[in-house]
Coordinates of C-alpha atoms in Angstrom, one line a residue:
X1 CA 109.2 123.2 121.3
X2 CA 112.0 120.5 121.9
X3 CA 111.4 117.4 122.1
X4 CA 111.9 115.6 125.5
X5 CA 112.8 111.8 126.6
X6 CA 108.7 111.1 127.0
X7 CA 109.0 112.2 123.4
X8 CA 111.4 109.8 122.8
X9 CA 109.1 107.0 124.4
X10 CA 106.4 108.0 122.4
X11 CA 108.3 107.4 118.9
X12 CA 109.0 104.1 120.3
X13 CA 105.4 103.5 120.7
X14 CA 104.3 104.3 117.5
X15 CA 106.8 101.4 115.9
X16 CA 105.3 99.1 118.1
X17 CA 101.8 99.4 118.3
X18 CA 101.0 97.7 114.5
X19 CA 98.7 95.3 114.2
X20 CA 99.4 92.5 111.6
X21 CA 96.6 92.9 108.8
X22 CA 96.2 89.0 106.8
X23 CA 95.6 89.8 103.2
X24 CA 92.5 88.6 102.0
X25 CA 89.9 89.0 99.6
X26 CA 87.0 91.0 100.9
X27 CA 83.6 93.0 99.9
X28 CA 84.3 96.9 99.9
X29 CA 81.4 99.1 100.1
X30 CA 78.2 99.8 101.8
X31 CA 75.8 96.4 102.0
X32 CA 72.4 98.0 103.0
X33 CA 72.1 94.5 105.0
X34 CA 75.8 95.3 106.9
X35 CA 76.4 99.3 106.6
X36 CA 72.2 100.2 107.0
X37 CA 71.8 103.6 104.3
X38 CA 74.3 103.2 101.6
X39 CA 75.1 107.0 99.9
X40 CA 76.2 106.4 95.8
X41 CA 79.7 107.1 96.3
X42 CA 80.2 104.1 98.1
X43 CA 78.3 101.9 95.9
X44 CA 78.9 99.2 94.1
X45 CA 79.7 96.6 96.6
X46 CA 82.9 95.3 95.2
X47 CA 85.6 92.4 95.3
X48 CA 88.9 93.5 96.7
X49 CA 92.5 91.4 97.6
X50 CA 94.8 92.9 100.0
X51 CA 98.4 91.6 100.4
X52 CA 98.9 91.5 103.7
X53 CA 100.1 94.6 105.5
X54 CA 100.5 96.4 109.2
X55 CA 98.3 99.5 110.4
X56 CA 98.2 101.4 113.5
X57 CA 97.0 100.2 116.5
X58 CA 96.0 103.9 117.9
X59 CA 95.8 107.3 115.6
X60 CA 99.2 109.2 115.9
X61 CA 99.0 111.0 118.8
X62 CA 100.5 114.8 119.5
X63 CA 103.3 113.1 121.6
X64 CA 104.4 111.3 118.4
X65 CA 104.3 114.1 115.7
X66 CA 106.2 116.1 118.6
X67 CA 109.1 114.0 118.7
X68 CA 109.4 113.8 114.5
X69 CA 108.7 116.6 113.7
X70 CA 109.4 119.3 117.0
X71 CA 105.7 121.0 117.1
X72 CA 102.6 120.4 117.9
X73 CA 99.8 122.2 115.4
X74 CA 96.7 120.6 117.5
X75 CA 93.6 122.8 118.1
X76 CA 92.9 120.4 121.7
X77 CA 96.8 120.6 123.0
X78 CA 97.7 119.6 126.5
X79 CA 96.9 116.0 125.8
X80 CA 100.0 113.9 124.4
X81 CA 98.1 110.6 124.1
X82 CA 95.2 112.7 121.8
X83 CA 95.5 112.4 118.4
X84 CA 97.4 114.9 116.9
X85 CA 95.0 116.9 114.4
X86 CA 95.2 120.7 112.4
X87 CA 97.5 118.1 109.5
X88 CA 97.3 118.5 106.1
X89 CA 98.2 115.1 103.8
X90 CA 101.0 117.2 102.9
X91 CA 102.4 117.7 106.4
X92 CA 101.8 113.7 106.8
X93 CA 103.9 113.4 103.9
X94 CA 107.3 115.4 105.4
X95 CA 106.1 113.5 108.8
X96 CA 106.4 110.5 107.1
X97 CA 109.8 111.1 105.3
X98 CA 111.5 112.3 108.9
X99 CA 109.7 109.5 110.1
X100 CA 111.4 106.8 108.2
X101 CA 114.8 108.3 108.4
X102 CA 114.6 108.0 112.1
X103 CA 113.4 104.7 112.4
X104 CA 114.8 102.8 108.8
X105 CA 111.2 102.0 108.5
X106 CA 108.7 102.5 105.5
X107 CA 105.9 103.7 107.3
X108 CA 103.1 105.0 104.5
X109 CA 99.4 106.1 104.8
X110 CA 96.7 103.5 104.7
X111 CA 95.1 102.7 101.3
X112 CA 91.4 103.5 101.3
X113 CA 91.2 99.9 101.1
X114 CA 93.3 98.9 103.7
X115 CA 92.0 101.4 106.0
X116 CA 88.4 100.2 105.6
X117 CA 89.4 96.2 105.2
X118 CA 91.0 97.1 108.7
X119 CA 88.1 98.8 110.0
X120 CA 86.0 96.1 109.1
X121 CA 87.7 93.4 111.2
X122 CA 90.1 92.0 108.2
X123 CA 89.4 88.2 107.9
X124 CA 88.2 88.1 111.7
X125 CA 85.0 90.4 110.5
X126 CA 81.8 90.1 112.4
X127 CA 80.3 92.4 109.6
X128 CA 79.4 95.4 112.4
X129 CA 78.3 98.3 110.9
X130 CA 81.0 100.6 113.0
X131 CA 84.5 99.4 113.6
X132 CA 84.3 96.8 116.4
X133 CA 80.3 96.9 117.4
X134 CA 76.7 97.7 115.9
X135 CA 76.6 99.9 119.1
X136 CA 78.6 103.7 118.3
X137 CA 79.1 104.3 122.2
X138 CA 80.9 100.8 122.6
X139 CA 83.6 102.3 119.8
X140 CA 83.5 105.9 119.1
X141 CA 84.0 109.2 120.2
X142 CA 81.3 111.5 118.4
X143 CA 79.1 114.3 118.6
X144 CA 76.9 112.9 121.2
X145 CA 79.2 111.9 123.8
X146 CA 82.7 113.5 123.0
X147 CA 82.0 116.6 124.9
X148 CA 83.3 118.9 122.1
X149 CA 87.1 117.4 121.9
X150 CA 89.2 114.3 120.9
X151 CA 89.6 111.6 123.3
X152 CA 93.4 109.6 124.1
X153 CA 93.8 107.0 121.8
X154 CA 92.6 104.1 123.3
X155 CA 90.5 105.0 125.2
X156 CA 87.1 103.3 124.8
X157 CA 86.4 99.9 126.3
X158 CA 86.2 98.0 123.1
X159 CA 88.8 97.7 120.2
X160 CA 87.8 96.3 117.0
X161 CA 88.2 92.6 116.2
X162 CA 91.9 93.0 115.3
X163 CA 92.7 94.7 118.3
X164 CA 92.4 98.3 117.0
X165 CA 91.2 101.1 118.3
X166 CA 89.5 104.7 116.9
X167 CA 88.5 103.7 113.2
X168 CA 85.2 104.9 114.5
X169 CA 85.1 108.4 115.5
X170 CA 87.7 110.9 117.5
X171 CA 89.2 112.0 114.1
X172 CA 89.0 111.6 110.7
X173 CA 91.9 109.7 109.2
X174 CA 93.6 110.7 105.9
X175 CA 94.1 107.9 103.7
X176 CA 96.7 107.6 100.8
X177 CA 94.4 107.7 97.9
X178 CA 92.7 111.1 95.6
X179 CA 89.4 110.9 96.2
X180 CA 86.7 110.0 93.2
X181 CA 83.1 110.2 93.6
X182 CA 82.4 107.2 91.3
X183 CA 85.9 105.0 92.1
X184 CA 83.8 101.8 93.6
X185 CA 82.5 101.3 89.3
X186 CA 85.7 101.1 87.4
X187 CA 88.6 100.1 90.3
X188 CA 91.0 97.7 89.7
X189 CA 90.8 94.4 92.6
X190 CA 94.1 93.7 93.7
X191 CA 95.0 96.2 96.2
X192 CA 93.7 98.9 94.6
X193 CA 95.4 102.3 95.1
X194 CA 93.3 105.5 93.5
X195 CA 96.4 107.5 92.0
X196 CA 94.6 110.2 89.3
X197 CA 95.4 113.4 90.2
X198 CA 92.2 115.3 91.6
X199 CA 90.8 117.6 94.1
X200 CA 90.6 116.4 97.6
X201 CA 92.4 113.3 99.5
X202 CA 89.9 110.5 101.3
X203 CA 88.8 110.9 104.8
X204 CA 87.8 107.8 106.8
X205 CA 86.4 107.0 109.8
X206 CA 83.8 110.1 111.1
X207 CA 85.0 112.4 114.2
X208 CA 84.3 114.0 117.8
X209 CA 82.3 117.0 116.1
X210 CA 80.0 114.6 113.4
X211 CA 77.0 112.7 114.1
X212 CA 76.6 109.1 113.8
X213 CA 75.8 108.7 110.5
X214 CA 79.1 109.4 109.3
X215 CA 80.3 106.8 111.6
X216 CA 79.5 103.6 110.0
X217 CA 82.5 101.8 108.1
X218 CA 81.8 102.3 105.0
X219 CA 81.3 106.3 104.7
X220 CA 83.8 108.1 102.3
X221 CA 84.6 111.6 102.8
X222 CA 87.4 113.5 101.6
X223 CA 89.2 117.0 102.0
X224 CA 91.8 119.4 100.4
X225 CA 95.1 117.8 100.9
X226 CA 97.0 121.2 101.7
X227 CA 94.6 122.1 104.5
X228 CA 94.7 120.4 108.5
X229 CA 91.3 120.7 110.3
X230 CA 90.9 120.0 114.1
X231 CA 88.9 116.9 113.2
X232 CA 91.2 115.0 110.6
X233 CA 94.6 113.0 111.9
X234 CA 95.8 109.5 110.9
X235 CA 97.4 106.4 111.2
X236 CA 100.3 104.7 109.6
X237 CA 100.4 101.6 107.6
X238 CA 103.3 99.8 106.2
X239 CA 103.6 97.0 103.4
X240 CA 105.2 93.6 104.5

């Protein structure tokens, strides 16, 4: 499929929507006091320091990944402002490259860390248990009220207290990092990056199809790297 000039539009979109991320030093993991049932993968409750960074606004949307990369693999097509889903981490990576040598930008995935120091509020963190509310319907699309599909970005009322949008629910978002089981008891604390080779890339954020449980911010998940699903997309980051 070409692309077209609404394509075009949308590219320019995606550069602009980033949100400004202050590094900071911050408690990663689940808090049975903050997250409610904490699962052993995301335990223990750790010290973490971010340089500061940029992340997506919105989730990259089918529009966007249209006018990189010519195609559209979404399951839920006919919605440009959706999120683009059916994308490996592998296909992120050549979207990525294309990416960059459109724009002369370094766009990147989001570090586990970033992704859930972001989620979280940064250094403007009311400690919700979802991204932006204690209250899933004020912030995410899920099982219970997506009707079977993902939403446009943007879409609910209430963004997060950065400003963002989607951390909760609509679709799982592929992080940079190989996923560990037991990474929260032996990872380094400055901007910790998980880079030994395993089976399955992180996950983040719950989606339209999964139940609330999944939802809250500090839920790990993680999936085969060379295989898209309708429920997984993502969102850039970028260093400063």
């Amino acid at each position: 499929t070409k692309t077209t000039p609404k394509h075009g539009e949308a590219l320019q979109d995606l550069v602009k929507n980033m949100v400004n991320v202050e590094g900071d030093t911050f408690r990663m993991g689940c808090d049975e006091k903050r997250d409610g049932d904490c699962e052993d993968n995301e335990k223990p409750v750790h010290e973490v320091t971010l340089s500061s960074y940029q992340i997506g606004k919105y989730e990259v949307t089918q529009a966007q990944w249209q006018a990189v990369m010519g195609n559209n693999p979404s399951s839920f097509k006919g919605c440009d402002n959706c999120p683009v889903e059916e994308v490996s981490w592998n296909d992120i990576q050549t979207f990525l490259q294309k990416l960059n040598s459109m724009t002369g930008k370094k766009f990147r995935l989001p570090t586990e860390a970033e992704w859930e120091y972001a989620a979280r509020g940064g250094n403007k963190s009311k400690d919700y248990k979802y991204s932006g509310s204690n209250d899933i319907e004020e912030v995410a699309w899920y099982y219970s009220n997506s009707g079977n599909k993902t939403h446009e970005v943007g879409n609910k009322d209430k963004a997060n207290e950065l400003g963002i949008y989607d951390m909760s629910g609509n679709v799982w978002e592929w992080c940079e990092d190989w996923y560990n089981e037991d990474y929260y008891k032996n990872t380094v604390t400055n901007n910790p990056k998980n880079l030994t080779k395993a089976t399955f890339r992180v996950l983040r954020g719950g989606s339209w199809d999964y139940e609330a449980s999944f939802f809250r911010v500090a839920y790990r998940y993680h999936y085969t790297p060379t295989h898209g699903n309708y429920y997984a997309g993502f969102r850039l980051a970028s260093s400063l």
